[in-house]
Coordinates of C-alpha atoms in Angstrom, one line a residue:
Chain A
M1 CA -22.5 41.0 68.4
I2 CA -22.7 37.2 68.4
I3 CA -19.8 35.1 69.6
T4 CA -19.9 31.4 68.8
I5 CA -17.6 28.9 70.4
L6 CA -17.0 25.3 69.4
S7 CA -16.3 23.5 72.6
G8 CA -15.7 20.1 74.2
G9 CA -15.9 19.6 77.9
V10 CA -13.8 20.8 80.8
G11 CA -11.1 22.7 78.8
G12 CA -13.7 24.3 76.6
A13 CA -15.8 25.2 79.6
R14 CA -13.0 27.1 81.2
F15 CA -12.3 29.0 78.0
A16 CA -16.0 29.7 77.6
R17 CA -16.2 31.1 81.1
G18 CA -13.3 33.5 80.2
V19 CA -15.1 34.6 77.1
R20 CA -18.2 35.3 79.0
E21 CA -16.2 37.3 81.6
H22 CA -14.5 39.3 78.9
L23 CA -17.9 40.0 77.2
R24 CA -19.4 41.1 80.5
R25 CA -16.5 43.5 81.0
E26 CA -16.2 45.0 77.6
H27 CA -19.1 43.9 75.4
P28 CA -22.1 43.6 77.7
D29 CA -24.5 43.4 74.9
A30 CA -22.8 40.6 73.1
E31 CA -24.5 37.2 72.9
L32 CA -22.6 34.0 73.5
R33 CA -23.5 30.8 71.9
I34 CA -21.6 27.5 72.5
I35 CA -21.8 24.6 70.1
V36 CA -20.9 21.6 72.2
N37 CA -19.6 18.2 71.3
T38 CA -22.0 15.3 71.8
G39 CA -19.7 12.4 70.7
D40 CA -18.9 11.4 74.3
D41 CA -22.6 11.0 75.1
M42 CA -23.9 7.6 76.0
W43 CA -26.7 5.6 77.5
L44 CA -25.7 4.3 80.9
A45 CA -28.0 2.6 83.4
G46 CA -30.8 3.6 81.1
L47 CA -29.9 7.3 81.3
R48 CA -28.7 9.6 78.7
I49 CA -25.3 11.1 79.8
T50 CA -24.0 14.2 78.0
P51 CA -20.6 14.8 79.7
D52 CA -19.5 17.8 77.6
L53 CA -22.8 19.7 77.8
D54 CA -22.9 19.2 81.5
S55 CA -19.3 20.3 82.0
V56 CA -19.9 23.5 80.2
M57 CA -23.2 24.1 82.0
Y58 CA -21.9 23.4 85.5
T59 CA -18.8 25.5 84.9
L60 CA -20.7 28.5 83.5
A61 CA -23.3 28.1 86.4
G62 CA -20.5 28.0 89.0
A63 CA -21.8 24.6 90.1
N64 CA -18.7 22.7 89.0
D65 CA -16.1 21.1 91.3
E66 CA -13.0 23.2 90.7
V67 CA -10.7 21.0 92.8
R68 CA -11.6 17.7 91.2
G69 CA -11.9 19.3 87.9
W70 CA -15.2 17.8 86.8
G71 CA -18.7 17.2 88.0
R72 CA -20.8 19.1 90.6
I73 CA -19.4 20.7 93.7
G74 CA -20.5 19.1 96.9
E75 CA -21.2 15.9 95.1
S76 CA -22.0 12.5 96.8
E77 CA -22.4 9.0 95.4
R78 CA -25.2 7.3 97.3
V79 CA -27.2 6.3 94.3
S80 CA -24.1 5.1 92.5
S81 CA -23.2 2.5 95.2
E82 CA -26.8 1.2 94.9
L83 CA -26.4 0.8 91.2
N84 CA -23.1 -1.1 91.8
A85 CA -24.9 -3.4 94.2
Y86 CA -27.5 -4.1 91.5
G87 CA -24.8 -4.6 88.9
V88 CA -26.1 -1.8 86.8
G89 CA -23.9 0.7 85.0
W90 CA -20.2 0.9 84.9
P91 CA -18.6 0.7 88.4
W92 CA -15.6 2.8 87.1
F93 CA -17.8 5.6 85.8
T94 CA -18.9 7.8 88.6
L95 CA -22.5 9.0 88.6
G96 CA -22.8 11.6 91.4
D97 CA -26.1 12.1 93.1
L98 CA -26.5 15.7 92.0
D99 CA -25.3 14.9 88.5
L100 CA -27.8 12.0 88.3
G101 CA -30.5 14.6 88.9
T102 CA -29.5 16.2 85.6
H103 CA -29.3 12.9 83.8
I104 CA -32.7 11.7 85.1
A105 CA -34.3 15.1 84.2
R106 CA -32.7 15.0 80.7
T107 CA -33.6 11.4 80.1
S108 CA -37.2 12.0 81.3
M109 CA -37.5 14.8 78.7
L110 CA -36.0 12.7 75.9
R111 CA -38.4 9.9 76.8
D112 CA -41.2 12.4 76.6
G113 CA -40.2 13.1 73.0
L114 CA -38.1 16.2 73.4
T115 CA -35.0 16.5 71.2
L116 CA -31.7 16.8 72.9
S117 CA -31.7 20.5 72.0
E118 CA -35.1 21.1 73.6
A119 CA -34.0 19.1 76.7
T120 CA -30.8 21.1 76.9
A121 CA -32.7 24.4 76.7
R122 CA -35.0 23.3 79.5
I123 CA -32.1 21.9 81.6
Q124 CA -30.0 25.0 81.3
S125 CA -32.9 27.3 82.0
R126 CA -32.5 26.3 85.7
W127 CA -29.0 27.8 85.8
D128 CA -27.6 31.3 85.3
V129 CA -25.4 30.2 82.4
G130 CA -25.1 33.5 80.5
A131 CA -24.8 31.7 77.2
T132 CA -26.8 29.4 75.0
L133 CA -25.6 25.8 75.0
I134 CA -26.2 24.1 71.6
P135 CA -25.7 20.4 71.1
V136 CA -24.0 20.1 67.7
T137 CA -26.6 17.4 66.8
D138 CA -29.7 15.9 68.2
S139 CA -28.8 12.6 66.6
E140 CA -27.2 10.0 68.8
V141 CA -23.5 9.9 67.8
E142 CA -20.9 8.0 69.8
T143 CA -17.2 7.9 69.5
H144 CA -15.8 4.4 69.8
V145 CA -12.1 3.5 70.1
V146 CA -10.6 0.7 68.0
V147 CA -8.1 -1.2 70.0
E148 CA -6.2 -4.5 69.5
G149 CA -8.9 -7.1 69.2
G150 CA -12.0 -5.0 69.3
S151 CA -13.4 -1.6 70.2
M152 CA -14.9 0.2 73.1
H153 CA -16.9 3.4 73.9
F154 CA -14.7 6.4 74.1
Q155 CA -15.6 6.8 77.8
E156 CA -14.4 3.3 78.6
W157 CA -11.1 3.9 76.9
W158 CA -10.7 7.4 78.4
T159 CA -12.1 7.1 81.9
R160 CA -11.6 3.5 82.7
H161 CA -8.3 2.9 81.0
R162 CA -7.0 6.4 81.1
A163 CA -6.2 6.2 77.4
T164 CA -3.4 3.7 78.2
I165 CA -4.6 1.1 75.8
P166 CA -3.1 1.9 72.4
A167 CA -5.9 3.3 70.2
L168 CA -5.7 2.2 66.6
D169 CA -8.4 4.4 65.4
F170 CA -11.6 6.3 66.4
E171 CA -14.9 5.2 65.0
Q172 CA -17.5 7.9 65.0
R173 CA -20.7 5.9 65.1
G174 CA -23.9 7.3 63.7
F175 CA -22.1 10.3 62.1
E176 CA -23.0 9.6 58.4
N177 CA -26.7 10.0 59.2
A178 CA -26.4 12.6 61.9
V179 CA -28.1 15.9 61.4
A180 CA -26.6 19.1 62.8
T181 CA -29.1 21.2 64.8
N182 CA -30.5 24.3 63.2
A183 CA -29.3 26.2 66.2
A184 CA -25.7 25.1 65.4
F185 CA -26.0 26.2 61.8
D186 CA -27.5 29.5 62.9
A187 CA -24.8 30.1 65.5
I188 CA -22.2 29.6 62.7
A189 CA -24.0 31.7 60.1
Q190 CA -25.0 34.6 62.4
A191 CA -21.7 34.8 64.3
D192 CA -19.5 37.9 64.3
V193 CA -16.6 35.7 65.4
I194 CA -16.2 31.9 65.7
L195 CA -13.8 30.7 68.4
V196 CA -12.5 27.2 68.5
A197 CA -11.9 26.3 72.2
P198 CA -8.7 24.6 73.3
S199 CA -10.5 21.3 73.5
N200 CA -9.4 17.9 72.3
P201 CA -8.8 18.4 68.5
V202 CA -9.8 14.8 67.8
V203 CA -12.7 13.7 69.9
S204 CA -14.2 17.1 70.8
I205 CA -13.6 19.5 68.0
G206 CA -13.1 16.7 65.5
T207 CA -16.5 15.3 66.4
I208 CA -18.2 18.7 65.9
L209 CA -16.4 19.0 62.5
G210 CA -17.5 15.4 61.7
I211 CA -21.2 16.2 61.8
P212 CA -22.4 16.5 58.2
G213 CA -22.7 20.1 57.0
I214 CA -20.8 21.7 59.9
Q215 CA -17.5 22.0 58.0
T216 CA -19.2 23.4 55.0
A217 CA -21.1 25.9 57.2
L218 CA -17.8 27.0 58.9
G219 CA -16.2 27.4 55.5
A220 CA -19.0 29.6 54.3
A221 CA -19.4 31.6 57.5
A222 CA -19.0 35.4 57.3
A223 CA -17.2 35.5 60.6
P224 CA -13.5 34.8 61.0
V225 CA -12.6 31.5 62.7
V226 CA -10.1 31.9 65.5
G227 CA -8.6 28.8 67.2
V228 CA -6.9 28.5 70.5
S229 CA -4.2 25.8 70.7
P230 CA -4.8 23.1 73.4
I231 CA -1.1 22.7 73.6
I232 CA 1.2 24.7 75.8
N233 CA 4.9 24.3 75.6
G234 CA 4.6 21.2 73.5
A235 CA 2.3 19.4 75.9
V236 CA -1.4 19.1 76.3
V237 CA -2.7 21.2 79.1
R238 CA -4.9 18.5 80.6
G239 CA -6.5 15.2 79.8
M240 CA -4.9 12.8 77.4
A241 CA -5.4 14.5 74.1
D242 CA -1.9 13.6 73.1
A243 CA -3.0 10.0 72.9
C244 CA -5.8 10.9 70.6
L245 CA -3.5 13.0 68.4
T246 CA -0.9 10.2 68.2
T247 CA -3.7 7.8 67.0
I248 CA -4.5 10.0 64.1
G249 CA -0.9 10.6 63.3
V250 CA -0.6 14.2 64.5
E251 CA 2.2 15.4 66.7
T252 CA 1.5 17.1 70.0
T253 CA 2.6 20.5 68.8
A254 CA 0.8 23.8 68.1
Q255 CA 2.3 23.6 64.6
A256 CA 1.0 20.1 63.9
V257 CA -2.5 20.8 65.2
A258 CA -2.7 24.0 63.2
E259 CA -1.8 22.0 60.1
H260 CA -4.3 19.3 61.1
Y261 CA -7.1 22.0 61.3
G262 CA -5.7 23.7 58.2
P263 CA -6.3 27.2 56.8
R264 CA -9.9 28.1 56.0
N265 CA -8.9 29.7 52.7
N266 CA -7.8 26.2 51.7
A267 CA -10.7 23.9 52.8
G268 CA -9.5 24.0 56.4
L269 CA -10.9 25.4 59.6
L270 CA -8.8 28.4 60.8
D271 CA -8.3 32.0 59.9
A272 CA -6.2 32.6 63.0
W273 CA -4.5 30.5 65.6
L274 CA -3.5 31.5 69.1
I275 CA -0.5 29.6 70.4
D276 CA 1.4 29.9 73.6
S277 CA 4.3 32.3 74.0
G278 CA 6.5 29.3 74.4
D279 CA 5.4 27.6 71.2
E280 CA 6.1 28.1 67.5
A281 CA 3.9 27.7 64.5
A282 CA 3.8 28.8 60.9
V283 CA 1.1 27.7 58.5
A284 CA 0.3 29.5 55.2
G285 CA -3.1 31.1 55.3
I286 CA -3.4 31.1 59.1
D287 CA -2.5 34.2 61.2
I288 CA -0.5 33.0 64.2
H289 CA -0.7 34.9 67.5
R290 CA 1.6 34.2 70.3
V291 CA -0.1 34.9 73.7
P292 CA -0.1 33.4 77.2
L293 CA -2.5 30.5 76.9
W294 CA -2.5 29.3 80.5
M295 CA -5.9 30.0 82.1
S296 CA -4.9 30.1 85.8
D297 CA -7.8 32.2 86.9
L298 CA -10.8 34.2 85.6
D299 CA -8.6 37.2 84.7
T300 CA -6.1 35.2 82.6
S301 CA -9.1 33.4 80.9
A302 CA -10.7 36.7 80.1
Q303 CA -7.4 38.1 78.8
L304 CA -7.1 35.0 76.5
A305 CA -10.7 35.7 75.3
K306 CA -9.7 39.3 74.6
D307 CA -6.7 38.1 72.7
A308 CA -8.8 35.7 70.6
L309 CA -11.3 38.5 69.7
R310 CA -8.4 40.8 68.8
A311 CA -7.1 38.2 66.4
A312 CA -10.6 38.5 64.8
G313 CA -10.2 42.2 64.6
I314 CA -12.6 42.9 67.4
Chain B
M16 CA -44.7 -27.1 101.0
I17 CA -45.4 -24.0 99.0
I18 CA -47.1 -21.0 100.6
T19 CA -48.3 -18.3 98.2
I20 CA -49.4 -14.8 99.4
L21 CA -51.4 -12.2 97.5
S22 CA -50.0 -8.9 98.7
G23 CA -50.1 -5.2 98.4
G24 CA -47.4 -2.9 99.8
V25 CA -46.5 -2.1 103.4
G26 CA -49.3 -4.0 105.2
G27 CA -48.8 -7.1 103.0
A28 CA -45.0 -6.8 103.5
R29 CA -45.3 -6.9 107.3
F30 CA -47.6 -9.9 107.0
A31 CA -45.2 -11.6 104.6
R32 CA -42.4 -11.0 107.0
G33 CA -44.4 -12.8 109.7
V34 CA -45.1 -15.7 107.4
R35 CA -41.4 -16.0 106.5
E36 CA -40.6 -16.0 110.2
H37 CA -43.1 -18.6 111.1
L38 CA -41.9 -20.8 108.2
R39 CA -38.3 -20.5 109.4
R40 CA -39.3 -21.5 112.8
E41 CA -41.7 -24.4 112.1
H42 CA -41.4 -25.2 108.4
P43 CA -37.9 -24.5 107.3
D44 CA -38.2 -26.4 104.0
A45 CA -41.3 -24.5 102.9
E46 CA -41.1 -22.2 100.0
L47 CA -42.6 -18.7 100.1
R48 CA -43.9 -17.0 97.0
I49 CA -45.6 -13.6 97.0
I50 CA -47.8 -12.3 94.2
V51 CA -47.5 -8.6 94.4
N52 CA -49.9 -5.8 93.2
T53 CA -48.6 -3.7 90.3
G54 CA -51.5 -1.3 90.0
D55 CA -49.8 1.5 91.9
D56 CA -46.8 1.3 89.5
M57 CA -46.1 4.3 87.3
W58 CA -43.6 6.1 85.1
L59 CA -42.2 9.1 86.9
A60 CA -39.3 11.2 85.8
G61 CA -38.7 8.6 83.1
L62 CA -38.3 5.9 85.7
R63 CA -40.5 2.9 86.4
I64 CA -41.6 3.0 90.0
T65 CA -43.1 -0.2 91.6
P66 CA -44.1 0.9 95.1
D67 CA -45.6 -2.4 96.3
L68 CA -42.8 -4.7 95.0
D69 CA -40.2 -2.4 96.6
S70 CA -42.1 -2.2 99.9
V71 CA -42.2 -6.0 100.2
M72 CA -38.6 -6.4 99.0
Y73 CA -37.2 -3.7 101.4
T74 CA -39.2 -5.1 104.3
L75 CA -38.2 -8.7 103.8
A76 CA -34.6 -7.6 103.2
G77 CA -34.6 -5.6 106.5
A78 CA -33.7 -2.5 104.5
N79 CA -37.0 -0.7 105.2
D80 CA -37.6 2.4 107.3
E81 CA -39.6 1.0 110.3
V82 CA -40.2 4.4 111.8
R83 CA -41.4 6.2 108.7
G84 CA -43.2 3.1 107.6
W85 CA -42.1 3.1 104.0
G86 CA -39.0 3.4 101.9
R87 CA -35.4 2.6 102.7
I88 CA -33.8 3.1 106.1
G89 CA -31.1 5.8 106.1
E90 CA -32.6 7.5 103.1
S91 CA -31.7 10.9 101.8
E92 CA -33.1 13.1 99.1
R93 CA -30.3 14.8 97.2
V94 CA -31.4 13.7 93.7
S95 CA -35.0 14.6 94.4
S96 CA -34.2 18.2 95.1
E97 CA -32.3 18.4 91.9
L98 CA -35.3 17.0 90.0
N99 CA -37.5 19.5 91.7
A100 CA -35.2 22.3 90.6
Y101 CA -35.5 21.0 87.0
G102 CA -39.3 20.8 87.3
V103 CA -39.2 17.1 86.7
G104 CA -41.3 14.5 88.6
W105 CA -43.9 15.2 91.2
P106 CA -42.6 17.5 94.0
W107 CA -45.0 15.8 96.5
F108 CA -43.8 12.3 95.6
T109 CA -40.6 11.6 97.4
L110 CA -37.9 9.7 95.5
G111 CA -35.2 8.9 98.0
D112 CA -31.6 8.5 96.8
L113 CA -31.3 4.9 97.8
D114 CA -34.7 4.1 96.4
L115 CA -33.8 5.8 93.1
G116 CA -30.9 3.3 92.8
T117 CA -33.6 0.6 92.6
H118 CA -35.7 2.6 90.2
I119 CA -32.8 3.3 87.9
A120 CA -31.6 -0.3 88.0
R121 CA -35.1 -1.6 87.2
T122 CA -35.8 1.0 84.5
S123 CA -32.4 0.2 82.9
M124 CA -33.3 -3.5 82.8
L125 CA -36.8 -2.8 81.3
R126 CA -35.2 -0.5 78.7
D127 CA -32.8 -3.4 77.9
G128 CA -35.9 -5.5 77.1
L129 CA -36.3 -7.5 80.3
T130 CA -39.9 -8.1 81.5
L131 CA -40.9 -6.7 84.9
S132 CA -40.7 -10.3 86.2
E133 CA -37.1 -10.7 84.9
A134 CA -36.1 -7.3 86.3
T135 CA -37.7 -8.1 89.6
A136 CA -35.8 -11.4 89.9
R137 CA -32.5 -9.6 89.2
I138 CA -33.3 -6.7 91.5
Q139 CA -34.3 -9.0 94.4
S140 CA -31.3 -11.3 93.9
R141 CA -29.2 -8.6 95.6
W142 CA -31.1 -9.0 98.8
D143 CA -31.7 -11.8 101.3
V144 CA -35.4 -11.8 100.7
G145 CA -36.1 -15.4 101.6
A146 CA -39.1 -15.5 99.3
T147 CA -39.8 -15.1 95.6
L148 CA -41.5 -11.8 94.6
I149 CA -43.8 -12.2 91.7
P150 CA -45.4 -9.3 89.9
V151 CA -49.0 -10.3 89.2
T152 CA -48.5 -9.0 85.6
D153 CA -45.7 -7.8 83.4
S154 CA -48.2 -5.6 81.5
E155 CA -48.4 -2.0 82.5
V156 CA -51.6 -1.5 84.5
E157 CA -52.4 1.6 86.4
T158 CA -55.1 2.4 88.9
H159 CA -56.6 5.8 88.3
V160 CA -59.1 7.5 90.5
V161 CA -62.2 9.2 89.1
V162 CA -63.0 12.4 91.0
E163 CA -65.4 15.3 90.4
G164 CA -64.3 16.8 87.0
G165 CA -61.7 14.3 86.0
S166 CA -59.3 11.6 87.1
M167 CA -55.8 11.2 88.5
H168 CA -53.2 8.5 89.0
F169 CA -53.9 6.6 92.2
Q170 CA -50.6 7.8 93.7
E171 CA -51.7 11.4 93.2
W172 CA -54.9 10.8 95.0
W173 CA -53.4 8.7 97.7
T174 CA -50.0 10.4 98.3
R175 CA -50.6 14.0 97.3
H176 CA -54.2 14.3 98.4
R177 CA -54.2 11.7 101.2
A178 CA -57.4 10.3 99.8
T179 CA -59.3 13.4 100.9
I180 CA -60.8 14.1 97.5
P181 CA -64.0 12.1 97.2
A182 CA -63.3 9.2 94.9
L183 CA -66.2 8.4 92.6
D184 CA -64.7 5.3 91.1
F185 CA -61.5 3.5 90.4
E186 CA -60.4 3.0 86.8
Q187 CA -58.0 0.1 86.3
R188 CA -56.3 1.1 83.1
G189 CA -54.8 -1.5 80.8
F190 CA -56.4 -4.3 82.7
E191 CA -58.5 -5.8 79.9
N192 CA -55.4 -6.6 77.9
A193 CA -53.1 -7.4 80.8
V194 CA -51.5 -10.8 81.0
A195 CA -50.8 -12.4 84.3
T196 CA -47.3 -13.8 84.7
N197 CA -46.7 -17.5 84.4
A198 CA -45.0 -17.3 87.8
A199 CA -48.3 -16.0 89.3
F200 CA -50.3 -18.8 87.8
D201 CA -47.7 -21.3 88.9
A202 CA -47.7 -19.9 92.4
I203 CA -51.5 -20.3 92.6
A204 CA -51.7 -23.7 91.0
Q205 CA -48.7 -25.2 92.9
A206 CA -49.5 -23.7 96.3
D207 CA -50.4 -25.8 99.4
V208 CA -52.0 -22.8 100.9
I209 CA -52.9 -19.3 99.5
L210 CA -52.9 -16.4 101.9
V211 CA -54.6 -13.1 101.2
A212 CA -52.6 -10.5 103.1
P213 CA -54.4 -7.8 105.1
S214 CA -53.8 -5.3 102.2
N215 CA -56.1 -2.8 100.7
P216 CA -59.0 -4.9 99.4
V217 CA -59.8 -2.5 96.6
V218 CA -56.6 -1.2 95.0
S219 CA -54.1 -3.9 96.2
I220 CA -55.9 -7.3 96.4
G221 CA -58.6 -5.9 94.0
T222 CA -56.0 -5.2 91.4
I223 CA -54.5 -8.6 91.6
L224 CA -58.0 -10.1 91.2
G225 CA -58.7 -7.8 88.3
I226 CA -55.9 -9.2 86.1
P227 CA -57.6 -11.6 83.6
G228 CA -57.3 -15.2 84.6
I229 CA -56.3 -14.7 88.2
Q230 CA -59.8 -15.1 89.7
T231 CA -60.3 -18.3 87.6
A232 CA -57.0 -19.7 88.7
L233 CA -57.8 -19.0 92.3
G234 CA -61.1 -20.6 92.0
A235 CA -59.5 -23.7 90.5
A236 CA -56.6 -23.9 92.9
A237 CA -56.1 -27.1 94.9
A238 CA -55.0 -25.1 97.9
P239 CA -57.4 -23.5 100.4
V240 CA -57.5 -19.7 100.3
V241 CA -57.2 -18.0 103.7
G242 CA -57.7 -14.3 104.0
V243 CA -56.6 -11.9 106.7
S244 CA -58.9 -9.0 107.4
P245 CA -57.3 -5.5 107.0
I246 CA -59.8 -4.2 109.5
I247 CA -59.3 -4.3 113.3
N248 CA -62.1 -3.3 115.6
G249 CA -64.0 -1.7 112.7
A250 CA -61.2 0.5 111.4
V251 CA -58.5 0.1 108.9
V252 CA -55.1 -0.6 110.5
R253 CA -53.2 1.8 108.4
G254 CA -53.5 3.8 105.2
M255 CA -56.7 5.1 103.9
A256 CA -58.3 1.9 102.7
D257 CA -61.6 2.9 104.2
A258 CA -61.9 5.7 101.6
C259 CA -61.4 3.0 98.9
L260 CA -64.0 0.7 100.4
T261 CA -66.5 3.6 100.7
T262 CA -66.0 4.4 97.0
I263 CA -67.0 0.9 95.9
G264 CA -69.9 0.8 98.4
V265 CA -68.4 -1.6 101.0
E266 CA -68.5 -0.8 104.7
T267 CA -65.3 -0.7 106.7
T268 CA -66.0 -3.9 108.6
A269 CA -64.6 -7.4 108.6
Q270 CA -68.1 -8.6 107.7
A271 CA -68.5 -6.4 104.7
V272 CA -65.0 -7.1 103.3
A273 CA -65.7 -10.8 103.7
E274 CA -68.9 -10.5 101.8
H275 CA -67.1 -8.4 99.2
Y276 CA -64.5 -11.1 98.7
G277 CA -67.2 -13.8 98.9
P278 CA -66.9 -17.5 99.5
R279 CA -64.8 -19.5 97.0
N280 CA -67.5 -22.2 96.8
N281 CA -69.8 -19.5 95.3
A282 CA -67.6 -17.8 92.8
G283 CA -65.8 -15.8 95.5
L284 CA -62.2 -15.7 96.8
L285 CA -62.2 -17.1 100.4
D286 CA -62.3 -20.5 102.1
A287 CA -61.4 -19.0 105.5
W288 CA -61.2 -15.5 106.9
L289 CA -59.2 -14.3 109.9
I290 CA -60.8 -11.5 111.7
D291 CA -59.7 -9.7 114.8
S292 CA -60.9 -10.8 118.3
G293 CA -62.8 -7.6 118.5
D294 CA -64.7 -8.0 115.3
E295 CA -67.6 -10.1 114.1
A296 CA -68.4 -11.8 110.8
A297 CA -70.5 -14.6 109.5
V298 CA -70.7 -15.5 105.8
A299 CA -72.0 -18.7 104.5
G300 CA -69.2 -20.8 102.9
I301 CA -66.4 -19.0 104.7
D302 CA -64.8 -20.3 107.9
I303 CA -64.4 -17.4 110.2
H304 CA -61.5 -17.5 112.7
R305 CA -61.2 -14.8 115.4
V306 CA -57.6 -14.2 116.4
P307 CA -55.5 -11.2 117.4
L308 CA -54.7 -9.4 114.1
W309 CA -52.4 -6.6 115.3
M310 CA -48.9 -7.2 114.2
S311 CA -47.0 -5.3 116.8
D312 CA -43.7 -7.1 116.3
L313 CA -42.2 -10.1 114.6
D314 CA -43.6 -12.6 117.2
T315 CA -47.2 -11.4 116.8
S316 CA -46.8 -11.4 113.0
A317 CA -45.4 -15.0 113.1
Q318 CA -48.3 -16.0 115.4
L319 CA -50.8 -14.5 112.9
A320 CA -49.1 -16.5 110.1
K321 CA -49.4 -19.6 112.3
D322 CA -53.1 -18.9 112.8
A323 CA -53.6 -18.4 109.1
L324 CA -51.9 -21.7 108.3
R325 CA -54.0 -23.4 110.9
A326 CA -57.1 -22.1 109.3
A327 CA -55.9 -24.0 106.2
G328 CA -55.4 -27.1 108.2
I329 CA -51.6 -26.9 108.3

C-alpha cells in the first residue's frame, strides 16, 4: 500500500509523523510518500533555503525543536550573528548553525548540478525519515505577497511582519513554467490513498495545486483524496493561515475551506474531509467526517491518521 | 607615503601586523596596502574559500587564533560536523562556524555578481584592519600539486597530507588568462616601498608573481622592492615551505631563495633582501641586510618592519 500526503511545513510534518506512526503500528509494509510545498523556498545569503522540506525532514527524523515549534533541536546561532555583522541575509530570519549545515549541503549539491529532488534524496538519506520526501517541483517557484505599494517574499511577510500587513493578493512567481517532479506525479498516480495534510490551504496546499499538471493528476488519480481541515473550532490551529484565507476571500471555517477545495467529482480536490468534532460542514460530493483533529501527542496524531485512512475505506 | 606588501597567509599576516604597528608608531599618515595571494582559494561545499585573505584580515583585525595559529579565535565547529554527516566538503578541512560566516557572506556577494575585490572590500569593512587588502586577481586561479599518478588541489596536499607526498611540480591553473586587479597594479605603481613578506616563495609569493603583468609592473615600479627571507638559520620558520622549495629545485637557504627571486636590475624581483643574523647570502644586485627575523611579538615584528623600511632608505 502506498500512502501519499500533500504537505506544507510544521503542521503537515506533525500530521505526517502521525501517519507514519499509524502505518508502523497497523500497516508495517505500507510506503509513505510526502509531496512537499516548495513555494516558501528562497535564496538567502547565497543559500537555497527550503523551509517546508526541512520542517518535515527534521520532524520525521526526530531532530526538530518541539518547544520552539520549528528548526533543529539544540540549535545555536553563531554563524548568523557573523552574517549580520557582514550585513548579509535577513537579520529577522534566523539561520541556525545546524540548519545552515543542511542549507550549505543542499546548495552545494544544487551548484554541482543536482536537481532539488536529487539533493533532497541525498540530504534525507542521512536521517531515519521512514518516508520519501518529494519536492512538488524542481523549478524555482516563490510565493510573493502583494501589499499596499508593492510586494515582498512570502517569508518577509510571514516571518518578519507576522502577517500583520494586509495582504492584497498572493503572487506565485515562476509557476506558469514550473514543472512538477516525476516523483510527485508517480506518488499521485500510484497511491492507494492521498491525504491532504492540515497545512495552510493557500500558500502550502494551494502552491502544490498551483504547479501545472498536479490538479489534473489528482483529478485522475485512482486513489481517494482525503483532506484534513486545518481549522479547529473555527480557528486555525497554528500559524496565521487565517490571514491567507482572508486575502483570497475564504472564511476561516471548515465549511469554507471545504468549498474552496471543492469536491473531486466536480473539478475539485476532495472525496472526503475530516473536520473537528466542534465544527460543521456540508458540501455536496464530499464525505464529511467529524473526528478529533487536535494532535496533542503521537497517539492522537496516529488516531487522526487512522481516521483519515478509514475515510478512504482502509 | 604608501607601503605595499606582497603577502601570503599566516606568515605574511604576522609581518603585515608588524608593518602596521611600525607605521602607527613612526609614520601615522602612511597608507598600507597588501596584495594577497589567491592561489590557495577554492570552492568547497559550494562556498568560495580564500584562506590567505582571511588570515591577513583576521590577524590585522585581532580576531585570529594566536594559539592555534590560524582561523578565528573562539571558533567552534557545529556546522562542519553537519556537513560531514551529509558527506559534503572535505572532512579533513576544518570550516569553523565563525569562519563560515565570512565564507557565506563572501560567496553570497560573488553570487550577486560582485568581484572578489569588491566582496573583499565589503567583507573587510566590518573590521578595523588598518590596511587595504587587495586580491592579486579577481580571476579564479588555483594551485594544484602534481604527485605520482595524478594531481590534487594545493590544500589537499598541504592540509590533508601535510606536504608529505612528494610533489613533482606545481600547476597554477587558470593563470594564463588571469587578470591582475587594478588595485594591485595601482598598489605597485603608487608605492613608496614594496615589501615582500616572508611568505612561501613558491605557492604564495610565486603565485602573485605568476599573475600576468605583475612581474612587469614590479620591474617598472618607482619604489624599491625589499624582501624578507622566510628562512631563519637555514630552516623555514613555519609551514612546510621547504617541501615547496625542494619541488622547484631551490635549496632551503636565504641564499638560494634570494637567487630564486633574483635582482630587480636583472629581470628579478629584489632590490634588497633581509636575512636573519644567523644566515648568509650574497647575490650581485641585491643589497643584503642581516637583522633578527624572528617575530616573537609585536615589538620584534615592528622592528623588522623598521629594518625593512630602512633597507629601502626610509
